[in-house]
Short mmCIF file of C-alpha atoms in Angstrom, two decimals:
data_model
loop_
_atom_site.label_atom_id
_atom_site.label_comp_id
_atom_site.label_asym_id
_atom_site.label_seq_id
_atom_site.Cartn_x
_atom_site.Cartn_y
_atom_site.Cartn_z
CA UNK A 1 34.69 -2.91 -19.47
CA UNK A 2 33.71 -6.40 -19.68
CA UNK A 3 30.24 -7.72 -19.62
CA UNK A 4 29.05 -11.32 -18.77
CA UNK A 5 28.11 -12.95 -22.22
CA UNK A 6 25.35 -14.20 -21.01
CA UNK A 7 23.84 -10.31 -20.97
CA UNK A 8 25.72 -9.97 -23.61
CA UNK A 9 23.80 -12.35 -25.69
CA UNK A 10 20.28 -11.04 -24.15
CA UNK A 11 21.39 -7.21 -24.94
CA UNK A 12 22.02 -8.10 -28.46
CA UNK A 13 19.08 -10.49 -29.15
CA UNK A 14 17.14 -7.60 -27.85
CA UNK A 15 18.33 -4.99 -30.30
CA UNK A 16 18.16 -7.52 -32.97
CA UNK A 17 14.85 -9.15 -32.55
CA UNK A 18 13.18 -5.84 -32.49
CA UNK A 19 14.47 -4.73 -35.82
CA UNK A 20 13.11 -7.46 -36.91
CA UNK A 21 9.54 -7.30 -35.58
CA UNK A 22 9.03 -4.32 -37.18
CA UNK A 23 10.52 -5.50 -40.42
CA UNK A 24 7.71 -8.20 -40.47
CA UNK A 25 5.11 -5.76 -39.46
CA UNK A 26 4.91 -7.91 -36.35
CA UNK A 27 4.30 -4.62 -34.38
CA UNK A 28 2.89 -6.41 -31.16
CA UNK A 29 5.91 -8.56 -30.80
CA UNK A 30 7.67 -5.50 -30.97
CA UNK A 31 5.84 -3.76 -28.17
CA UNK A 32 6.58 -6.89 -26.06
CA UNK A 33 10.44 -5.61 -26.27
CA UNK A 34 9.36 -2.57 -24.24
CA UNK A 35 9.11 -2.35 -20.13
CA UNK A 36 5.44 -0.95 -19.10
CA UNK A 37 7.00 1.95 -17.97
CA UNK A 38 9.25 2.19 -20.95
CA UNK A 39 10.22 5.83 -22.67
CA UNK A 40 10.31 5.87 -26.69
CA UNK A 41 11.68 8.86 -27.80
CA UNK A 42 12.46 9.63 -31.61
CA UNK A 43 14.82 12.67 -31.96
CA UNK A 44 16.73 14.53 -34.50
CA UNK A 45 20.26 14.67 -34.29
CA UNK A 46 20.39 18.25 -34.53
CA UNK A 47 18.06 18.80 -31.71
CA UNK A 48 20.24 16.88 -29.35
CA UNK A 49 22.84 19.03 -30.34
CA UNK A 50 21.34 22.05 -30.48
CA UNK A 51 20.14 21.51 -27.20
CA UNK A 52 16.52 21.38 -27.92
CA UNK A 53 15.55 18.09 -26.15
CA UNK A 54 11.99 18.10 -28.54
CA UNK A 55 11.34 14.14 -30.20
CA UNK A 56 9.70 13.86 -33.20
CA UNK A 57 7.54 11.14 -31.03
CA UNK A 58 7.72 11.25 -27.30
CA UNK A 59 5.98 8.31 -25.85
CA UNK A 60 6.44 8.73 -21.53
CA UNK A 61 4.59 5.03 -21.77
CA UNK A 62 3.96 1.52 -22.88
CA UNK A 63 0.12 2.69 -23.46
CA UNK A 64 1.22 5.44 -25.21
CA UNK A 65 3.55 3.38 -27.52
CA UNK A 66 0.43 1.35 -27.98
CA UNK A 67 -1.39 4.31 -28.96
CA UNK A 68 1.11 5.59 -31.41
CA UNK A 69 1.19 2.32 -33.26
CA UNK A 70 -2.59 2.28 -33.87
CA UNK A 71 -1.94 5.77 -35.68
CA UNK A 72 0.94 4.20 -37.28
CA UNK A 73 -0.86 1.37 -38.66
CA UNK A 74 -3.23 3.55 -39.83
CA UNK A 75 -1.13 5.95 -41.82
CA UNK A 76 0.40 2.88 -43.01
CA UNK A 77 -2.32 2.15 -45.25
CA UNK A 78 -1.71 5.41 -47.49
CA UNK A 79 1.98 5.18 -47.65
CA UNK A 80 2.21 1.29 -48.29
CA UNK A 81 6.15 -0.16 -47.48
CA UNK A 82 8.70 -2.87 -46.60
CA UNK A 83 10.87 -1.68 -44.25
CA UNK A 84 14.55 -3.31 -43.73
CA UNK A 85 16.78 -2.29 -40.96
CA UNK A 86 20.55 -2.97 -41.19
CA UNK A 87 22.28 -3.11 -37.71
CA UNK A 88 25.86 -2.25 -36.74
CA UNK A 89 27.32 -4.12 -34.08
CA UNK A 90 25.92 -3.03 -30.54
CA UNK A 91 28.01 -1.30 -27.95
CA UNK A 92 27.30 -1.67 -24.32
CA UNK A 93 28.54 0.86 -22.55
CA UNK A 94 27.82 -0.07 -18.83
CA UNK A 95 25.93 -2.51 -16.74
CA UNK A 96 24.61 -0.61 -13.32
CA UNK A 97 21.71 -2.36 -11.26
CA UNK A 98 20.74 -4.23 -13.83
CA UNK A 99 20.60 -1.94 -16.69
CA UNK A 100 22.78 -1.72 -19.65
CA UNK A 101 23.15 1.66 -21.57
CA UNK A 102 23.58 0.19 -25.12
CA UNK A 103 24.42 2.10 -28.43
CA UNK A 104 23.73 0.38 -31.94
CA UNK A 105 24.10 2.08 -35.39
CA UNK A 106 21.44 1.32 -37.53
CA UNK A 107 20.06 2.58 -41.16
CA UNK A 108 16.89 1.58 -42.65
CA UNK A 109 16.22 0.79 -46.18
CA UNK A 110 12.41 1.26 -47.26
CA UNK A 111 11.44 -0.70 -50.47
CA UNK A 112 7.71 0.76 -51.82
CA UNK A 113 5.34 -1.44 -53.76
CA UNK A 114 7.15 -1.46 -56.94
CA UNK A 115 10.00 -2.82 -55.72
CA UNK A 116 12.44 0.13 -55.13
CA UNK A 117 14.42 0.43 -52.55
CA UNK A 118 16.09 3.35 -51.15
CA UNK A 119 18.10 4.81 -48.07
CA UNK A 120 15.31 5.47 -45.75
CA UNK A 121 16.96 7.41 -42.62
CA UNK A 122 20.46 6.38 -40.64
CA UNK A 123 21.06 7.16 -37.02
CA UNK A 124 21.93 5.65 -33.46
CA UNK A 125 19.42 3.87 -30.51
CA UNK A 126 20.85 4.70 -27.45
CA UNK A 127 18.71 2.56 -25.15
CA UNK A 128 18.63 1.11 -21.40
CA UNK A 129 17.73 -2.54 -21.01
CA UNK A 130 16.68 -4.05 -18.17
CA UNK A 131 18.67 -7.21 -17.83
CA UNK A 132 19.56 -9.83 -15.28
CA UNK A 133 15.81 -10.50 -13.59
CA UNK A 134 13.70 -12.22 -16.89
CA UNK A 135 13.59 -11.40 -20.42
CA UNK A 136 15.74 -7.95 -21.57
CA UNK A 137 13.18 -5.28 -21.92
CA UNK A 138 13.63 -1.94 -23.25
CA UNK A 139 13.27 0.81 -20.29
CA UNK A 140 14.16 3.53 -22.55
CA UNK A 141 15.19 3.92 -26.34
CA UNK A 142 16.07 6.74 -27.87
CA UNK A 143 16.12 6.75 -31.15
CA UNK A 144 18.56 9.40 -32.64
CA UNK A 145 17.94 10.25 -36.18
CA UNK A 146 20.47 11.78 -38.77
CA UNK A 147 17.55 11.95 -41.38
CA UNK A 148 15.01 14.79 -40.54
CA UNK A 149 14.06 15.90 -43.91
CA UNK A 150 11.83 12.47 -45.04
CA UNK A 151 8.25 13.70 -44.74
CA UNK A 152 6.96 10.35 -44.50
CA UNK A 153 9.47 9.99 -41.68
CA UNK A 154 6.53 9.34 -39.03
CA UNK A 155 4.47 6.81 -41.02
CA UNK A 156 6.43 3.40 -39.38
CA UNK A 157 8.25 2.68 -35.47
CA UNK A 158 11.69 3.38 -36.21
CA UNK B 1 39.81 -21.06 -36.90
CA UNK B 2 38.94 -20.82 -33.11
CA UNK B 3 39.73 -17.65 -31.57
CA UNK B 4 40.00 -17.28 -27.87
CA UNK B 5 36.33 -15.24 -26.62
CA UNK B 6 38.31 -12.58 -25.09
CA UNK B 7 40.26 -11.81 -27.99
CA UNK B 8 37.34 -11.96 -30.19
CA UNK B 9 35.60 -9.14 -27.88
CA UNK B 10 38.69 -6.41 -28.01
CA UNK B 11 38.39 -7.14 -31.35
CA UNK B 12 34.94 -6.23 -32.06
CA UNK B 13 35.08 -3.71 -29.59
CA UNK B 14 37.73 -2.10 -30.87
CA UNK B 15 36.54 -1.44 -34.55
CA UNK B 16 32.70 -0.56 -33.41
CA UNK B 17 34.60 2.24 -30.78
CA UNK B 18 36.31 3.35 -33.47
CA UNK B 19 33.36 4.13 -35.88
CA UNK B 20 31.46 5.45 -33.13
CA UNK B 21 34.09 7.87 -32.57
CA UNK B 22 34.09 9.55 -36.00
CA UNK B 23 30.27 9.44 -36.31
CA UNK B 24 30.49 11.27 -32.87
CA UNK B 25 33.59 13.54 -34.08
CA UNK B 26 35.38 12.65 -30.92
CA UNK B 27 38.41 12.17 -33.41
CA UNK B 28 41.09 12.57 -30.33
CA UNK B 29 39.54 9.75 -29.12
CA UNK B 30 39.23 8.04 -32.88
CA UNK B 31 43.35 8.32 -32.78
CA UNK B 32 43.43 6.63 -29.00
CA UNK B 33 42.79 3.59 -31.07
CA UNK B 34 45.89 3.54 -32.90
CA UNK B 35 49.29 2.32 -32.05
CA UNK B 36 52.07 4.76 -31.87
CA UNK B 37 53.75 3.34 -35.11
CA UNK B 38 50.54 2.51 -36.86
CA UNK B 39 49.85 2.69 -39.86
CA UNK B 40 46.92 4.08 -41.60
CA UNK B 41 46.39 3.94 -45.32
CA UNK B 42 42.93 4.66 -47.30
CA UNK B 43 42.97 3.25 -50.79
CA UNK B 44 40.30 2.69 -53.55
CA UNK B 45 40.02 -1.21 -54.35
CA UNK B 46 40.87 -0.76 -57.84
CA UNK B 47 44.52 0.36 -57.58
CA UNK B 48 44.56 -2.79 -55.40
CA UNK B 49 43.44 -4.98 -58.38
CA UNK B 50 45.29 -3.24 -60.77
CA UNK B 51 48.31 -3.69 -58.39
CA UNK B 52 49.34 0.05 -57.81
CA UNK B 53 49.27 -0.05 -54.02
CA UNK B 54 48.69 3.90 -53.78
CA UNK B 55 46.75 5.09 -51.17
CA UNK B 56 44.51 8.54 -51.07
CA UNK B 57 45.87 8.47 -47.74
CA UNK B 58 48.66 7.16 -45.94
CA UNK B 59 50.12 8.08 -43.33
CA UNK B 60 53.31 6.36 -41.90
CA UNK B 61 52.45 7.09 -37.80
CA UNK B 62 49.99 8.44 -35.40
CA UNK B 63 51.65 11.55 -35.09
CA UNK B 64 51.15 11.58 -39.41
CA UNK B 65 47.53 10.42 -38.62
CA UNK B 66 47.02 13.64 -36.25
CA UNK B 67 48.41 16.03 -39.05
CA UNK B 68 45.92 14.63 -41.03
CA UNK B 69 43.17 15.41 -38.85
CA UNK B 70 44.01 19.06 -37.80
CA UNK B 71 43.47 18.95 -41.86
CA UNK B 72 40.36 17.64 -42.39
CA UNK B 73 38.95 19.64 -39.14
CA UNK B 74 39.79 22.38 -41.23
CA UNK B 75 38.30 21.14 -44.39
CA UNK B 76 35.28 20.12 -42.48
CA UNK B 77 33.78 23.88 -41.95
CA UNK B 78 33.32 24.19 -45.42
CA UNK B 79 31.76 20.81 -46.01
CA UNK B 80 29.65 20.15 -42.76
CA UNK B 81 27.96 16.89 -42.54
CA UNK B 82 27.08 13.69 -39.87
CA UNK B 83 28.55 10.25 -40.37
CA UNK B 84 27.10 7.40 -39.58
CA UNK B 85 28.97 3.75 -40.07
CA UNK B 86 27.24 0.56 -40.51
CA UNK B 87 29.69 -2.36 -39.92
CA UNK B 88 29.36 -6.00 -40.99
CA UNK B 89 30.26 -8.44 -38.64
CA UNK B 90 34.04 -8.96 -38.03
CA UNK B 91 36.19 -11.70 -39.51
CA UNK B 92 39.16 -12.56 -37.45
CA UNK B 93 41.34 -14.39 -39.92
CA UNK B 94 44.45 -14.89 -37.91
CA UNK B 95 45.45 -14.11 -34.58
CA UNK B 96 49.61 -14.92 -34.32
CA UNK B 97 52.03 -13.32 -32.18
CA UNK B 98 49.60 -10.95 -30.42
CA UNK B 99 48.68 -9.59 -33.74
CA UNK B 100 45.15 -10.06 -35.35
CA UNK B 101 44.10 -9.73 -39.07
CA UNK B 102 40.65 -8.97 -39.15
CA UNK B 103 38.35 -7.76 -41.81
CA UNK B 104 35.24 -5.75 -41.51
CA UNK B 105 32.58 -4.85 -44.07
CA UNK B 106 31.29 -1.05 -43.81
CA UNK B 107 29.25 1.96 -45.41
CA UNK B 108 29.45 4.99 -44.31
CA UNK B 109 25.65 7.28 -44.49
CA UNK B 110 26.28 10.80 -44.48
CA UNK B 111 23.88 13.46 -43.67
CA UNK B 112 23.90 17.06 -44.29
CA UNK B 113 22.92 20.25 -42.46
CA UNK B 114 19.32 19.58 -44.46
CA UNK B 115 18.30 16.31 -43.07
CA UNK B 116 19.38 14.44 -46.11
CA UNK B 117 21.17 11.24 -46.11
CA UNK B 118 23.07 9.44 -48.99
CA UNK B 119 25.43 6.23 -49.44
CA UNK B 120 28.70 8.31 -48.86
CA UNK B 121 30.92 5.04 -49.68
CA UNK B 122 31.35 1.05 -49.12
CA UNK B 123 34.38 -0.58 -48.47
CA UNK B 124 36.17 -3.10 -46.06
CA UNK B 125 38.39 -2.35 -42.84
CA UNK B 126 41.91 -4.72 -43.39
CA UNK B 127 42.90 -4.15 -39.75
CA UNK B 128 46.00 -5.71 -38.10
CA UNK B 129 45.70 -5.14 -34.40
CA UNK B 130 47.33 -5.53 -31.10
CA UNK B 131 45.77 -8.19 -28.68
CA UNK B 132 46.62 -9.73 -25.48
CA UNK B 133 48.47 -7.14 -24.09
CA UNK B 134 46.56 -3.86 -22.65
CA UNK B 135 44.11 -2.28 -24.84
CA UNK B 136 43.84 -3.78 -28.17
CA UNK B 137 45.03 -1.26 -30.79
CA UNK B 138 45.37 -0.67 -34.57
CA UNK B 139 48.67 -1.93 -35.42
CA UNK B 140 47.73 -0.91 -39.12
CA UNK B 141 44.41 -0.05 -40.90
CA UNK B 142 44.20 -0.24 -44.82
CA UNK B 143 40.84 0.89 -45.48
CA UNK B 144 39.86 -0.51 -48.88
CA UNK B 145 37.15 1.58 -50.38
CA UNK B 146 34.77 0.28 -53.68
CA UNK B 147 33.76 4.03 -53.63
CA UNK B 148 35.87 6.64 -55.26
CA UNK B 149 34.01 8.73 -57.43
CA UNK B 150 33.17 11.32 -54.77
CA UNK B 151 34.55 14.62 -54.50
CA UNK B 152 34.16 15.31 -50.89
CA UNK B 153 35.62 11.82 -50.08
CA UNK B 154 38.37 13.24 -48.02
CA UNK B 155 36.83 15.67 -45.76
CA UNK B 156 36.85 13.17 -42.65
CA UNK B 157 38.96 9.89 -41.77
CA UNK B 158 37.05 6.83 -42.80
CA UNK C 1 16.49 -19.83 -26.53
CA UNK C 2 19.97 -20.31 -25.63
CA UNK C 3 22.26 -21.22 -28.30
CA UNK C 4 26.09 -23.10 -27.59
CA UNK C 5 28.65 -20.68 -27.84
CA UNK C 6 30.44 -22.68 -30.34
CA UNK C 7 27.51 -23.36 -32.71
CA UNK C 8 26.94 -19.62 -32.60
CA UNK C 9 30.48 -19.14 -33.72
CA UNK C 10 30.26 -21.31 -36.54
CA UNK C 11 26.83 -20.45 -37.81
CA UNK C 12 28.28 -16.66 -37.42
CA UNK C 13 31.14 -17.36 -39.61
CA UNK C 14 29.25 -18.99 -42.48
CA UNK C 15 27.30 -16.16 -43.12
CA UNK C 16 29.91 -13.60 -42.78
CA UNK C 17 32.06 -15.62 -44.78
CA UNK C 18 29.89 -16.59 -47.33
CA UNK C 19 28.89 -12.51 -48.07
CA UNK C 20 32.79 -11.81 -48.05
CA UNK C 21 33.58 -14.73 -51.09
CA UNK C 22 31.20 -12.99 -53.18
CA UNK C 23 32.70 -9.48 -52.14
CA UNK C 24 36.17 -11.01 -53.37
CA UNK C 25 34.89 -12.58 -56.49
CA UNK C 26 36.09 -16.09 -54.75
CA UNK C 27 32.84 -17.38 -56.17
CA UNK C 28 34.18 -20.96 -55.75
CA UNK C 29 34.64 -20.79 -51.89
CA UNK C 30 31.77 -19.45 -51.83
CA UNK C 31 29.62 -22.90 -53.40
CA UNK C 32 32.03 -24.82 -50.88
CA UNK C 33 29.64 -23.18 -47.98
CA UNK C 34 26.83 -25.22 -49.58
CA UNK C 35 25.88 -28.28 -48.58
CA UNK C 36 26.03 -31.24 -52.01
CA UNK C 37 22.53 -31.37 -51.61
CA UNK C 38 21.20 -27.79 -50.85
CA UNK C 39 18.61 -25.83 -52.06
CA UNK C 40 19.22 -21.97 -52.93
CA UNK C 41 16.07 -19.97 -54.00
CA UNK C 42 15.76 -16.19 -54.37
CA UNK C 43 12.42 -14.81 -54.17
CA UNK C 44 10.92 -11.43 -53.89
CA UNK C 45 9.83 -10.59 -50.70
CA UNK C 46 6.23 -9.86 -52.51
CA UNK C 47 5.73 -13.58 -54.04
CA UNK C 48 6.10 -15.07 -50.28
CA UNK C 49 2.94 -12.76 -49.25
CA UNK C 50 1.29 -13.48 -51.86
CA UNK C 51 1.42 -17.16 -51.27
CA UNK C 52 3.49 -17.33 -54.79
CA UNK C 53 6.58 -19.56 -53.76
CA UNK C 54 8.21 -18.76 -57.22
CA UNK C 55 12.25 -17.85 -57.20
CA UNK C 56 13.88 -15.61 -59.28
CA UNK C 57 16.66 -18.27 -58.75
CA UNK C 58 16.07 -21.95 -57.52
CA UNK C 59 18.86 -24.39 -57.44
CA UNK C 60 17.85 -27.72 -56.43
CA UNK C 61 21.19 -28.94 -55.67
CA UNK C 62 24.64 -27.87 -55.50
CA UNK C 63 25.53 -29.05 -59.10
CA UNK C 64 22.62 -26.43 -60.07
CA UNK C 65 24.09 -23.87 -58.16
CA UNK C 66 27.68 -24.37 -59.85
CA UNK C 67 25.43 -24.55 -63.29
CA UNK C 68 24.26 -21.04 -62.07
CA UNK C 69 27.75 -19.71 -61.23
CA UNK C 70 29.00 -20.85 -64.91
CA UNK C 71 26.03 -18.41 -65.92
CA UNK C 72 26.64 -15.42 -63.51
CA UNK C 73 29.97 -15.15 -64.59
CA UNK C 74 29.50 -14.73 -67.91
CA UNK C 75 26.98 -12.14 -67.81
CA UNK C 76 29.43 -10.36 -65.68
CA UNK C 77 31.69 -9.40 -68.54
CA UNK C 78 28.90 -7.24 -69.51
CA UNK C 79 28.05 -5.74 -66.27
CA UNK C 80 31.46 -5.20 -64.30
CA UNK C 81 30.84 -4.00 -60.78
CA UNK C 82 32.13 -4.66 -57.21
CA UNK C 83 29.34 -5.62 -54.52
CA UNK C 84 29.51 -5.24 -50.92
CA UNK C 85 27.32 -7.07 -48.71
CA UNK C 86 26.60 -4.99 -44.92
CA UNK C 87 24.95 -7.92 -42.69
CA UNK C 88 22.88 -7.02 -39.40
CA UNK C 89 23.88 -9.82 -36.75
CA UNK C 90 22.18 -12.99 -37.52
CA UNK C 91 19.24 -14.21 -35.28
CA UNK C 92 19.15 -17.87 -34.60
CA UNK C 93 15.67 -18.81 -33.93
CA UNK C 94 16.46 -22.99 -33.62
CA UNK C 95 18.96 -25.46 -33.44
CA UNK C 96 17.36 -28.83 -33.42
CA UNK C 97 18.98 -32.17 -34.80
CA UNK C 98 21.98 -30.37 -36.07
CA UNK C 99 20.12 -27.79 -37.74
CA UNK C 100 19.99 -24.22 -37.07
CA UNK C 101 17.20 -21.81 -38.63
CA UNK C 102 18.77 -18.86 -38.96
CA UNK C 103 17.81 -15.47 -40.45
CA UNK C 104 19.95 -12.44 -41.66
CA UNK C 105 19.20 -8.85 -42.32
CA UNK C 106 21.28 -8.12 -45.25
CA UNK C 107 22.00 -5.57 -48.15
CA UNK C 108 24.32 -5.17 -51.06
CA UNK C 109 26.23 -2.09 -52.23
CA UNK C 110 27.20 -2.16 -55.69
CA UNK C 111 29.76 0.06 -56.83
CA UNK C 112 30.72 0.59 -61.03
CA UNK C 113 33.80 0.62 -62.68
CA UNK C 114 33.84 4.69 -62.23
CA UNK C 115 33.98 4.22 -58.57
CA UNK C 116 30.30 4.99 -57.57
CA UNK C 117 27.90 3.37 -55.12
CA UNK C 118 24.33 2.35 -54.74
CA UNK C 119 22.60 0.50 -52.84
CA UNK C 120 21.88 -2.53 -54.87
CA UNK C 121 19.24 -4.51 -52.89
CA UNK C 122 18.26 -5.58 -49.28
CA UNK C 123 16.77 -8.47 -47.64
CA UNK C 124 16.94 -11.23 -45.75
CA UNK C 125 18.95 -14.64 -45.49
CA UNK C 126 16.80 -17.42 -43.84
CA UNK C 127 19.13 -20.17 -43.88
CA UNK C 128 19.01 -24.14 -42.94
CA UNK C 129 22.79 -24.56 -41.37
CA UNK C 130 24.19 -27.98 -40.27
CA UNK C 131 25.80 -27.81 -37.38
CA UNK C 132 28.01 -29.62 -34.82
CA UNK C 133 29.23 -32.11 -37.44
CA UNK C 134 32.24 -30.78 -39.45
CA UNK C 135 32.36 -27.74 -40.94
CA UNK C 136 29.01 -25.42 -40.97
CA UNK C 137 27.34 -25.70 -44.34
CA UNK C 138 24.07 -24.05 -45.97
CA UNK C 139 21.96 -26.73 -46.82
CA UNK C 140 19.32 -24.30 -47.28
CA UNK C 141 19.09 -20.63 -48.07
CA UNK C 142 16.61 -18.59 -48.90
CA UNK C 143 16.64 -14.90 -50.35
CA UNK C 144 14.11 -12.95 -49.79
CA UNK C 145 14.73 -9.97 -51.63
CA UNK C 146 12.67 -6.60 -50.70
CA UNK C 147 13.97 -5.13 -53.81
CA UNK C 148 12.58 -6.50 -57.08
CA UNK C 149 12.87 -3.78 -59.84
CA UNK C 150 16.10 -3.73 -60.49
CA UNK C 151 16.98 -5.03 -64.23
CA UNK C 152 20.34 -6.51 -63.36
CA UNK C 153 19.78 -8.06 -60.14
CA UNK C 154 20.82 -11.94 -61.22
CA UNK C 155 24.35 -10.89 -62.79
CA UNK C 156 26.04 -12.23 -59.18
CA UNK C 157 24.51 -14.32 -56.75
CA UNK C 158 23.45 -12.33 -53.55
#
């Protein structure tokens, strides 16, 4: 299907910028990405597959994302990070009354204090965007991990 | 070069479909993306540089590139694991006579049953593929991989 | 912001491009994406927080930068590998008097002469790019590496 590139360029700015936010630790510029009434959901693969529809976070909310990232910051503090995420290309699947499902690829490499780096986790957001009527907002992302077995898994926003 | 928007978006459509479509082992739908007389050819970048152009794989058509597959399906229950490909952005080198050369970056993440992901292998997509006339398609893939030290290299396509 | 189609091509390009004449070895095209005056620094991520705006690398000029290369190359006899550089899409924040500020997710995969892969390093590109007069060149770039311990990382520029 085509899509104007006009919502092309807002899907993809979306996706991109708020990589980035997080990257930066700019964590309330990457709330702003999310609708009010936005979903975050982080879920193993294998759940999905599996059929067990359980997230590792499950956030119904904006408040509750807000929530979650006060925790987060706090953990933060005992498990001190960069974080890096590499994008793949996005893929938007369909644009329906002004929402487009979108898939991107993504892997994130976490670098600790010394200066390592390493292969953090690797999955898929498969998220609807609001587009068309202001800025692109997240209205739901759902962040599908590959990576389960990284006990410090929880400590940043994917 | 300037490349015509249109063409640029099959493109880049075509090679993120593509990946998706292993990572989600929809591999009927992987082979969709190839031409009927496509060819398909997996080779390690040294025997490039050293100038013996032998591939790991290669296959002469799709129907060779669906033998393959019923293969590594096979191979597959003993060695069960998740892709994931991260893609660089596309270079479109040439498009001439409905054909473009394009070149793609990629790694490929692999997790198994555990919830343990590793760098599975790096290399770069050397695609020649069909524009401007129906669906673009894979006219000829040389997949050119830096990687070739692991074992389990050939349990899915690439 | 919006950015001109055409700009966003061209800025696009340069940094894919750029990443793909290290890839080859073409270490020569690669200084012709530099502007004659521009600067290339490579700092850990660490020294910019720290308010220490000391480079691993710092090239005033693109004489220094070819200096560099002379350098790079021949500590590479001693350290033979292939890299491979994944980019997320690039983010242009500005384009104002010809000049877009533009930053890059980025990481390299470095792969031995035995054929196996690591992730080298990852970071991000925040690049000066003239624009809209002749070809797109650098004439800044900045590295800001997350990864700092590794003992080899200035046998290629990244």
């Amino acid at each position: 299907m085509k899509v104007a590139p006009e919502i092309k360029e807002d899907v993809e700015r979306l996706v991109v910028d708020s990589a980035m936010f997080i990257d930066r630790d700019e964590l309330d510029r990457w709330m702003e990405c999310f609708d009010e009434q936005a979903r975050y959901v982080v879920m193993p693969r294998d759940n999905r597959i599996l059929g067990y529809p359980v997230g590792l976070i499950h956030c119904e909310n904006k408040a509750r994302i807000e929530d979650r990232i006060v925790c987060l910051r706090h953990a933060n503090k005992y498990n001190p990070h960069f974080d890096r995420h590499i994008l793949s290309p996005s893929r938007i699947d369909t644009v329906e009354a002004g929402v487009a499902s979108v898939e991107t690829n993504f892997m994130v490499v976490q670098t600790n204090k010394s200066g390592e780096s390493r292969l953090f986790c690797a999955g898929v957001y498969e998220d609807k965007i609001r587009v068309g009527s202001g800025p692109a907002r997240f209205l739901e992302r759902t962040v599908l991990l590959d990576t389960f077995s990284v006990p410090t898994m929880l400590a940043t926003p994917i």
